[in-house]
Short mmCIF file of C-alpha atoms in Angstrom, two decimals:
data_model
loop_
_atom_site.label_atom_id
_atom_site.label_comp_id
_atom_site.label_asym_id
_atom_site.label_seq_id
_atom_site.Cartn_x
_atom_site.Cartn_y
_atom_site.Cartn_z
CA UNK A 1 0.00 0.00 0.00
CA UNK A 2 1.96 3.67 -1.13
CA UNK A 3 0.73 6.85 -1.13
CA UNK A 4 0.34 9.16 -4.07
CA UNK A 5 -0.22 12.51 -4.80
CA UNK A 6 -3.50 11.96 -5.95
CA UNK A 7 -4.82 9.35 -4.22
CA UNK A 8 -8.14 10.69 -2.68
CA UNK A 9 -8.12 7.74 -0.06
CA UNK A 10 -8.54 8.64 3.72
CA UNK A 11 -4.93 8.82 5.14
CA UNK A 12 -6.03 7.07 8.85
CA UNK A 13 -3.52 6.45 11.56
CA UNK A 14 -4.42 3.79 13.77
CA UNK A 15 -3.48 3.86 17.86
CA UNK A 16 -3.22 0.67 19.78
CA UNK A 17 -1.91 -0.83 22.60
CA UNK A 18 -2.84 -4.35 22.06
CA UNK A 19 -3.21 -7.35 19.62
CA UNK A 20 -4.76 -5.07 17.00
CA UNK A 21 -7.53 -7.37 15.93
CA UNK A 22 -9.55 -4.49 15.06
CA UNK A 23 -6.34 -3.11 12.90
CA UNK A 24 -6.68 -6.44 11.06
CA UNK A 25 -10.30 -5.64 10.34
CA UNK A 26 -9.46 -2.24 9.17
CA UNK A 27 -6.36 -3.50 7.27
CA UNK A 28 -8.43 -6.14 5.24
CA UNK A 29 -11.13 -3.63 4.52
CA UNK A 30 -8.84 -1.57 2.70
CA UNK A 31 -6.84 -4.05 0.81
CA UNK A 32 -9.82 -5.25 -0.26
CA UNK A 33 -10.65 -2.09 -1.89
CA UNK A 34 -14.36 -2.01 0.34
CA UNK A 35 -13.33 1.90 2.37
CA UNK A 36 -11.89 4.13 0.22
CA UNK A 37 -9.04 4.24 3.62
CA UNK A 38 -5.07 3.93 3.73
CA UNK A 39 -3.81 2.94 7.01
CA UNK A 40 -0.77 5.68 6.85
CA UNK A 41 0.96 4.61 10.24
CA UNK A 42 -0.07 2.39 13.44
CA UNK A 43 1.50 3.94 16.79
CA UNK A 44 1.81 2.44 19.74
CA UNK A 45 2.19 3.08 23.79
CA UNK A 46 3.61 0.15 24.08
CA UNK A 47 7.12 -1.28 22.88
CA UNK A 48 6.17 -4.74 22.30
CA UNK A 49 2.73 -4.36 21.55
CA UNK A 50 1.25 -7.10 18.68
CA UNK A 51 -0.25 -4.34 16.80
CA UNK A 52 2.71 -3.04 15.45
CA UNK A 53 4.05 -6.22 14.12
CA UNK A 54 1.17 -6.95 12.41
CA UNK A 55 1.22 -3.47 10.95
CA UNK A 56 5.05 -4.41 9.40
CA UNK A 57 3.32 -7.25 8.21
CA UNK A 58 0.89 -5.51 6.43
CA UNK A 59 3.75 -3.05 5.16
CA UNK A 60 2.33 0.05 7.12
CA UNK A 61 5.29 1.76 9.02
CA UNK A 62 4.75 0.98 12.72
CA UNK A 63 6.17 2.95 15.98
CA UNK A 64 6.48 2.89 19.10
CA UNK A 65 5.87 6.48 20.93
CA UNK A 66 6.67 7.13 24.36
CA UNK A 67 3.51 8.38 25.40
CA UNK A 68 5.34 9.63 28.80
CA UNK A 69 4.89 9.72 32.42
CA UNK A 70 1.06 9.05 32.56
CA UNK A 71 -0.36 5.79 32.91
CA UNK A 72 -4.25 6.34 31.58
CA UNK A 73 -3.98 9.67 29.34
CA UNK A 74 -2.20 11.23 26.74
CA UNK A 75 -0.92 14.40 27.44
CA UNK A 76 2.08 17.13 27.69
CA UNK A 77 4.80 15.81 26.06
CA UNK A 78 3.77 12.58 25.08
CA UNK A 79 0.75 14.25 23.63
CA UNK A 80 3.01 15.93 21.70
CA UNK A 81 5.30 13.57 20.10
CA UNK A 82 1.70 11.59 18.73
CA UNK A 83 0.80 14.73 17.19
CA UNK A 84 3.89 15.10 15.67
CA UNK A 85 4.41 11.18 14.36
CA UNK A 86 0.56 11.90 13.29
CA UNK A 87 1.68 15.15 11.18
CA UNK A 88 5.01 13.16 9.82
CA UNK A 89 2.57 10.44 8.16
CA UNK A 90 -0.20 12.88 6.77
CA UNK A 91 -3.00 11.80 8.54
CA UNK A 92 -6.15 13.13 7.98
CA UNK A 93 -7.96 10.88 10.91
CA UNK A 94 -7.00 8.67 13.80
CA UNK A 95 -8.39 5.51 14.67
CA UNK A 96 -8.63 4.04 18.61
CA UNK A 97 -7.99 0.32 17.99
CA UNK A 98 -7.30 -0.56 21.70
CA UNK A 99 -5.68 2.59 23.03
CA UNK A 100 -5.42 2.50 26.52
CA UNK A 101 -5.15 5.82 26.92
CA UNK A 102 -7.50 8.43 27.49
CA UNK A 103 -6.92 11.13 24.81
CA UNK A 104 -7.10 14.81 25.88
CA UNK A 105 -7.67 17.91 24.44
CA UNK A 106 -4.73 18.92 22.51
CA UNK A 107 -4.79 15.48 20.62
CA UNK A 108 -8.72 16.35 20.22
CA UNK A 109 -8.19 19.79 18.37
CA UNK A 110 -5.57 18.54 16.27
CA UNK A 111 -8.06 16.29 14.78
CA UNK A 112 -11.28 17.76 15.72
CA UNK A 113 -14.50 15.78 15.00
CA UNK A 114 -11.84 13.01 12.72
CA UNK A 115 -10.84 10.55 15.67
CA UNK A 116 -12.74 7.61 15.92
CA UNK A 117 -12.75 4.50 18.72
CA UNK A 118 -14.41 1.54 19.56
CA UNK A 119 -16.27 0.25 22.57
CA UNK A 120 -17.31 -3.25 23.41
CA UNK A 121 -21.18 -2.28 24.29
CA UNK A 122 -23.88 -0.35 23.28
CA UNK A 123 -23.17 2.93 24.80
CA UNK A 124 -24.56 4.37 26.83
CA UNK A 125 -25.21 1.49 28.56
CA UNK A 126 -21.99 -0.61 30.42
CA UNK A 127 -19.29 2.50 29.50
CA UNK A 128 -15.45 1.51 30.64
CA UNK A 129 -13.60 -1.57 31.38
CA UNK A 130 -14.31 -5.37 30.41
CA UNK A 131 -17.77 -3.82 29.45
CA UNK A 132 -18.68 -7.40 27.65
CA UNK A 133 -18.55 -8.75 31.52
CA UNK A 134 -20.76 -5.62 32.92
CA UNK A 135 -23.62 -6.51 30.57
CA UNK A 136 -23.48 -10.00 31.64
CA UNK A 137 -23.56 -9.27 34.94
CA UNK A 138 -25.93 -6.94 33.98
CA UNK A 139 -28.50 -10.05 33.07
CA UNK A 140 -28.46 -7.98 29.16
CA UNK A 141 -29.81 -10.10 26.79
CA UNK A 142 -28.55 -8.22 23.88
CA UNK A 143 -25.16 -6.61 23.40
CA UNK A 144 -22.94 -4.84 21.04
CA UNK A 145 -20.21 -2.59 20.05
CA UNK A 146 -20.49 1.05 19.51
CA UNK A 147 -17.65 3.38 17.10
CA UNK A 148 -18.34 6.39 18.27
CA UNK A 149 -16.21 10.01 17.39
CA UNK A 150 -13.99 10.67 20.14
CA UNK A 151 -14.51 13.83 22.59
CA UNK A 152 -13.78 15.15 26.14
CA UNK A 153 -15.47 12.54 27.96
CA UNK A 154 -15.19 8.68 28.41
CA UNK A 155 -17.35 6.31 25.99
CA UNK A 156 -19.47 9.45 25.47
CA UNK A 157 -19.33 10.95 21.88
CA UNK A 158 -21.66 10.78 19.39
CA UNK A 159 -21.80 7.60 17.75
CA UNK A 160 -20.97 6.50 14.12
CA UNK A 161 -21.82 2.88 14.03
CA UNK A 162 -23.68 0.44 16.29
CA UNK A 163 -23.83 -3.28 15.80
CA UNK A 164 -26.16 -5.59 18.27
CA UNK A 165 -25.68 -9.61 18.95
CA UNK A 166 -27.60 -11.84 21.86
CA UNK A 167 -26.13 -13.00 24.68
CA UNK A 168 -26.67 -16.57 25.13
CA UNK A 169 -28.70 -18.62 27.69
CA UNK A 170 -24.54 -20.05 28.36
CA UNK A 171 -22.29 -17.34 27.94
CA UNK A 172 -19.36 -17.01 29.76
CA UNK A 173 -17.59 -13.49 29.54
CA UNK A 174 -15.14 -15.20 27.06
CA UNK A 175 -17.96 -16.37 24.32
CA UNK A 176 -19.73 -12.71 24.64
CA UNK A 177 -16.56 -11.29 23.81
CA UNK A 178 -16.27 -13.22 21.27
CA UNK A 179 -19.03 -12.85 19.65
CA UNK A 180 -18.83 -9.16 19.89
CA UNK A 181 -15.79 -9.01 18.35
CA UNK A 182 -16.97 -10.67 14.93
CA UNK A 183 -19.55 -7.48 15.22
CA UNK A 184 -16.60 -4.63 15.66
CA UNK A 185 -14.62 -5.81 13.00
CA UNK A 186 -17.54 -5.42 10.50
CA UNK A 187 -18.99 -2.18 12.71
CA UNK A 188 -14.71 -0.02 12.41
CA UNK A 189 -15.21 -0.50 8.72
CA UNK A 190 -18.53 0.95 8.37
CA UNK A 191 -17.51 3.57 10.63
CA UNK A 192 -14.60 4.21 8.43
CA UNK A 193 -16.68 4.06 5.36
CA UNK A 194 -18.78 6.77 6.53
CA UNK A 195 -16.02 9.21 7.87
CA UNK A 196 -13.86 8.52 4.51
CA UNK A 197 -16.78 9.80 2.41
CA UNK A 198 -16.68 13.39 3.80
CA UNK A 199 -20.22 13.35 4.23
CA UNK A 200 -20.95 12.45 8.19
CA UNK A 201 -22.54 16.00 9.96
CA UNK A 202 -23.55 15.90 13.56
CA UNK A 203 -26.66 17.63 14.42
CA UNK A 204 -27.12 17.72 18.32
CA UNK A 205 -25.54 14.36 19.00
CA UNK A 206 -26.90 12.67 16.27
CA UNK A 207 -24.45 11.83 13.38
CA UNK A 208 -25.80 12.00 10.14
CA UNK A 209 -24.72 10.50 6.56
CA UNK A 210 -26.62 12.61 4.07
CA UNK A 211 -26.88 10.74 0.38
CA UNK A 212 -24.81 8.23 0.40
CA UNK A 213 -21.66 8.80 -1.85
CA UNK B 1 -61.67 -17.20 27.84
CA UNK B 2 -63.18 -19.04 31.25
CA UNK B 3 -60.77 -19.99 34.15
CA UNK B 4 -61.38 -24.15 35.39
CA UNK B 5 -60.26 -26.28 38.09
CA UNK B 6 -57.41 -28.01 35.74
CA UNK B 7 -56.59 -25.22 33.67
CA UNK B 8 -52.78 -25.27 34.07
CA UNK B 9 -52.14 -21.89 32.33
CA UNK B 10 -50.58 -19.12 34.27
CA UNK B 11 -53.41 -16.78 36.06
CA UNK B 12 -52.29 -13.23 34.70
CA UNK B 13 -53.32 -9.81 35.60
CA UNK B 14 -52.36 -7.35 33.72
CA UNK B 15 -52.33 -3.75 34.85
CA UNK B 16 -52.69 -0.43 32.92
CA UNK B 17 -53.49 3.16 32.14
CA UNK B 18 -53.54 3.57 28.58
CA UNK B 19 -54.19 1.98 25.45
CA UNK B 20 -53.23 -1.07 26.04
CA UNK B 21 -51.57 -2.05 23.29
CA UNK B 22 -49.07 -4.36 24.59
CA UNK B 23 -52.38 -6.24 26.11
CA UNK B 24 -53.60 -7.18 22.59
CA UNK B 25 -50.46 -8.61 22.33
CA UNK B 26 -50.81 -10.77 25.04
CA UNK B 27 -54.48 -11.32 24.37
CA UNK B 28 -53.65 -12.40 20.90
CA UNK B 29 -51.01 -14.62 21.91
CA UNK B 30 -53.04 -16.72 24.57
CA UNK B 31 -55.68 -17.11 22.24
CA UNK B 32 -53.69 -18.30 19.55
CA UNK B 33 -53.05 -20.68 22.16
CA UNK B 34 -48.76 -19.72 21.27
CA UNK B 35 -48.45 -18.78 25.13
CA UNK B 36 -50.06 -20.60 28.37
CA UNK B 37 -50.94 -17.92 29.84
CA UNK B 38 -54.70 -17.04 30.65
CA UNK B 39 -55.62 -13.42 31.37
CA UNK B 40 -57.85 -13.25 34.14
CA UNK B 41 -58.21 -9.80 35.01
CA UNK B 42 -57.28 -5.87 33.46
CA UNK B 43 -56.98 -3.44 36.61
CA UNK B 44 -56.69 0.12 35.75
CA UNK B 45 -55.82 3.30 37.43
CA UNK B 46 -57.65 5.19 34.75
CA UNK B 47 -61.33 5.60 34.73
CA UNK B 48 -61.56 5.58 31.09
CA UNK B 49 -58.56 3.83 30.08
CA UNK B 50 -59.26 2.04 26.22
CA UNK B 51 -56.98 -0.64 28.10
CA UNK B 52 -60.28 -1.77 29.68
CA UNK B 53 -62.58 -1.39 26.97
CA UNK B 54 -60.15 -3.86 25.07
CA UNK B 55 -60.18 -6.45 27.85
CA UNK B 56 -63.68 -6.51 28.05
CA UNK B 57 -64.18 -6.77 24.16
CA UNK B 58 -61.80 -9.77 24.43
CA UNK B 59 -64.11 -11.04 27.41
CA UNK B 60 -61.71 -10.62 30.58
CA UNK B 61 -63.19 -9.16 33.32
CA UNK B 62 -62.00 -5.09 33.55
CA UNK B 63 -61.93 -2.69 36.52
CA UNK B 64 -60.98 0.95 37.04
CA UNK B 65 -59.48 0.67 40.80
CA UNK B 66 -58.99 3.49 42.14
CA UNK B 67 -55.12 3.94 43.10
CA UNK B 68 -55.68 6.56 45.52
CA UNK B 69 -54.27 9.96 46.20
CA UNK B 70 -51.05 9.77 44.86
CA UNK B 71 -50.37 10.24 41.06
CA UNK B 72 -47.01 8.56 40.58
CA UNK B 73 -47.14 5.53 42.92
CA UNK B 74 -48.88 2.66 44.14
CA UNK B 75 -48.78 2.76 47.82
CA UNK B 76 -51.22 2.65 50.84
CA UNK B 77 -55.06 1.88 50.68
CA UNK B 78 -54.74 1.75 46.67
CA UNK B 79 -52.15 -0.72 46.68
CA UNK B 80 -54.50 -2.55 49.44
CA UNK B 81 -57.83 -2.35 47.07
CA UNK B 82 -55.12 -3.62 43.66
CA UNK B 83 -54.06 -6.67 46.04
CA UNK B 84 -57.34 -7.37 47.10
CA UNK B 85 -58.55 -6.93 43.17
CA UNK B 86 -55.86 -9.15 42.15
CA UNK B 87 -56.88 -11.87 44.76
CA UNK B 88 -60.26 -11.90 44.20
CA UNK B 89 -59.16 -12.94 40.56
CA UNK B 90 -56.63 -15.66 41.85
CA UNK B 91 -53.54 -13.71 39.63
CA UNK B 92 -50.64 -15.78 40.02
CA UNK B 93 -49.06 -13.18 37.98
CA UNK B 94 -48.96 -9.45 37.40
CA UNK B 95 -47.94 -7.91 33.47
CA UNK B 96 -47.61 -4.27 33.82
CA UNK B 97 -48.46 -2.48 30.34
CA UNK B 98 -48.31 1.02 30.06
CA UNK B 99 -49.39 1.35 34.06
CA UNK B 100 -47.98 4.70 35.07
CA UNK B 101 -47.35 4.51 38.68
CA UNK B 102 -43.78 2.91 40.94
CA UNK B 103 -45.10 -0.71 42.04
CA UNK B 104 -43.85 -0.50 46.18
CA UNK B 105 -43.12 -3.27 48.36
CA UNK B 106 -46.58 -4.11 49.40
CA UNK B 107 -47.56 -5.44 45.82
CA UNK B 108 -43.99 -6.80 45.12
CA UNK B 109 -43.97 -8.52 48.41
CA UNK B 110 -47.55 -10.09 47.45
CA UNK B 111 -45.89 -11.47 44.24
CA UNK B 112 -42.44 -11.78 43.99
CA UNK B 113 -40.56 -12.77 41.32
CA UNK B 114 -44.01 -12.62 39.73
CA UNK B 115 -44.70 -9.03 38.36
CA UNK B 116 -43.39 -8.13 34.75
CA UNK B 117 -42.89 -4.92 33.28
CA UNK B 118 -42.03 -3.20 29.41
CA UNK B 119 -39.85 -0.77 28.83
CA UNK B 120 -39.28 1.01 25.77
CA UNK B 121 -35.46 0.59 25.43
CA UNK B 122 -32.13 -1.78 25.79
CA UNK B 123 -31.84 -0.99 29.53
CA UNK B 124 -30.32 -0.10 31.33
CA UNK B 125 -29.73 2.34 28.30
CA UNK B 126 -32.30 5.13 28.50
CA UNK B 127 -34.43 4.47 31.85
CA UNK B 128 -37.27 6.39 32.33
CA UNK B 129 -39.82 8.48 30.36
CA UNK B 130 -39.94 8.71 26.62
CA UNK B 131 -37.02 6.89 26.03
CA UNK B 132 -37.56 6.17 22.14
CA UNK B 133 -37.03 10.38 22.31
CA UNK B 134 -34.28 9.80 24.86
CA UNK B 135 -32.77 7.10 22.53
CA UNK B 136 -32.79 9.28 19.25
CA UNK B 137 -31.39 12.76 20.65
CA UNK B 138 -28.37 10.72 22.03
CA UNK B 139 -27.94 9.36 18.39
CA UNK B 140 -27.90 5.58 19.36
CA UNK B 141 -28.03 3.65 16.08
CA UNK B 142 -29.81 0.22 18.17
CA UNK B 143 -32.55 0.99 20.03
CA UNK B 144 -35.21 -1.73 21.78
CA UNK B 145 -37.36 -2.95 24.51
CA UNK B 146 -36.81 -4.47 27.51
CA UNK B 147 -39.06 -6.99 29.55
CA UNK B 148 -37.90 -7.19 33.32
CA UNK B 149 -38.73 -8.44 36.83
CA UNK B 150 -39.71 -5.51 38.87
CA UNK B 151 -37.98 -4.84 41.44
CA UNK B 152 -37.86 -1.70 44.38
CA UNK B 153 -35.79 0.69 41.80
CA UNK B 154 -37.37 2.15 38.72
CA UNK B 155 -36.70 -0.06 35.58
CA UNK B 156 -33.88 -1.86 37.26
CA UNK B 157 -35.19 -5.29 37.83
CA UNK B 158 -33.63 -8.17 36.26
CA UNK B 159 -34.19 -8.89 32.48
CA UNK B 160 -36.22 -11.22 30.81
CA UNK B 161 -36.52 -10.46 27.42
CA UNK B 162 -34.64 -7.88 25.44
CA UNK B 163 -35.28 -7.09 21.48
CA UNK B 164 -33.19 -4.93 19.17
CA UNK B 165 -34.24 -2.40 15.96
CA UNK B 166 -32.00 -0.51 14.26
CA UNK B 167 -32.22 3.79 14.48
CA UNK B 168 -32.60 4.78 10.94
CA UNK B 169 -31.00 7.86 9.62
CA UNK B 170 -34.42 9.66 9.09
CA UNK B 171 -36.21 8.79 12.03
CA UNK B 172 -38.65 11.03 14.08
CA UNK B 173 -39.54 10.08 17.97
CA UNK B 174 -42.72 8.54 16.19
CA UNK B 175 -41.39 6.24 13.77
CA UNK B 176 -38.61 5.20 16.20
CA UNK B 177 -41.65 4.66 18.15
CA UNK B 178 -43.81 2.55 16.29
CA UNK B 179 -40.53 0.43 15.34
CA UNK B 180 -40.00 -0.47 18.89
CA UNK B 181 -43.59 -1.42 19.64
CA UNK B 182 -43.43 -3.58 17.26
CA UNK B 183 -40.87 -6.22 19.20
CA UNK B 184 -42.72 -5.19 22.60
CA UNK B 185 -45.42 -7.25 20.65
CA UNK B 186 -43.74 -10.20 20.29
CA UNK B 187 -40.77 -9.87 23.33
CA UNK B 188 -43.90 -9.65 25.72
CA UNK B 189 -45.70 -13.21 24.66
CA UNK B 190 -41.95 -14.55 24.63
CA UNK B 191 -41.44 -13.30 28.45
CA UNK B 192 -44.59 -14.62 29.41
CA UNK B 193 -43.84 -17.73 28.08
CA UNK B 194 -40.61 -17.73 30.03
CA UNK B 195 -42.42 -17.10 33.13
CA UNK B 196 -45.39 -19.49 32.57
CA UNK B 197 -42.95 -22.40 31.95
CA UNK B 198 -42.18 -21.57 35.34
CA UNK B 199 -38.56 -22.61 35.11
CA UNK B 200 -37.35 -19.05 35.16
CA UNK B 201 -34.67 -18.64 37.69
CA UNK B 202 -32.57 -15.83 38.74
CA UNK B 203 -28.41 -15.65 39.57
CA UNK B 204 -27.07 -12.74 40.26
CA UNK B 205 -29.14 -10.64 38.14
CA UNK B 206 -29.02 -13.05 35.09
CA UNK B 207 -32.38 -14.20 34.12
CA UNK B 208 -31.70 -18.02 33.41
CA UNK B 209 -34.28 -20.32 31.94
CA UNK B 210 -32.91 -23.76 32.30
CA UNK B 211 -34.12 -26.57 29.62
CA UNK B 212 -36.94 -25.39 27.41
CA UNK B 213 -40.51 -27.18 28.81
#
């Protein structure tokens, strides 16, 4: 996958900290030719993180990025250096693919209304961690996965793309997550459909397509 | 419908204060014979309720009781004259549709584990009133219903039934609406047929239903 002058593809970076399934998703979507998207550059928080190698192995440059002292967020320096790798590979949006960071405000206005992530539930209900286990808890009998556009708060912007699946009489945490997985991978591509044809508007919190492209 | 010695249906009351919609449903159902469920009684807290005209063109006996002086609950002398009602009528069962007052300990205590309730959304998403609205200005793209257990709380019992419908792009509170009555139709049968099997059983707050009867 190169870049061109005139290619009129979405130049995404995706941020993970993780095994990068949902990169995969992304990834296959757009060597398939079904989002007009090219995955520009995957960053990481994490040195060793599985994402990255399966960027190389998709031939997308992959880095690590010292994301600095903070643990959960993204910010002062470290916030910095992403913004700058970000810059250095052109890209237009940004992609959460298992970031385990919370990103603040300068990141946000950098890319304002163009960073996307993924949550494991059907926001607003079960928001946060392991949410797959709160619904079950829960007693839910459906579930899902939300991509929603990234802002100030946690789990709380306005959302792109929602998938639902059941939760099973047996479920164990493990199957639900499983089974809501299958449902993000098809739900990040959508998402990325949508944002890559220039046509999503937000009115209140609701996020529009207009005509489709 | 007539009630005998043998009849092993589940003895259901259903309480309401509007249209009663979600009772045709359930009328519809146990005469198709697709649920064993017999409705015994309709107890509203509106005078004039078309909930009661319904029941008593499907030939179930109907009764405005009066729920006393206050407008938002069930409590005191009313909740003594619905228990009495309810009695009198030998409900194993209680189906709240569309009954606009809190349910308090004295009728949850008379049936535990026994009194059902619809709500218009995937709770615990969008609790409360007009949640269709609720659901749509938040810009969820899966909306629903819920069918749960009451309990003390306000739409927190545990779940029975939930069904999903999408949020389409041009949706008003009305159409959203109408979509979502649509599975309360057919998740409210499927709940009562849950609870008439009687092999519904609750861990945690996970609804469980064991081997199908």
């Amino acid at each position: 996958m190169t870049s061109t002058g005139t290619d009129s593809r979405l130049k995404l970076a995706v941020l993970g900290s993780g095994r990068g399934t949902n990169l995969q998703s992304i990834m296959d979507a757009c060597a398939g030719g079904a989002i007009p998207v090219q995955v520009v550059c995957v960053l990481s928080d994490v040195k060793d993180a599985y994402i990255l190698e399966r960027a190389r192995h998709g031939g997308i440059p992959a880095e690590f990025v010292d994301a600095g002292p903070f643990r959960t967020k993204l910010e002062g320096a470290g916030e910095k250096r992403y913004i700058e790798r970000l810059r250095h590979y052109g890209a237009e949006a940004v992609a959460l693919a298992g970031f385990m960071r919370i990103v603040k405000r300068g990141l946000l206005d950098a890319f304002r209304g163009r960073i996307l992530n993924i949550h494991p539930a059907l926001l607003p209900a079960f928001p946060g961690l392991e949410s797959w286990k709160q619904a079950l808890d829960y007693g839910a009998k459906v579930a899902g996965c939300t991509v929603h556009l990234v802002d100030e708060g946690t789990d709380t912007g306005p959302i792109v793309v929602q998938r639902a699946v059941p939760v099973l009489e047996d479920d164990t945490p493990e199957t639900l997550h499983a089974r809501i997985q299958e449902q993000e991978h098809i739900a990040y591509p959508e998402a990325l459909r949508a944002l890559a044809s220039r046509r999503v508007r937000i009115e209140g919190r609701r996020v529009r397509m207009g005509q489709k492209a």
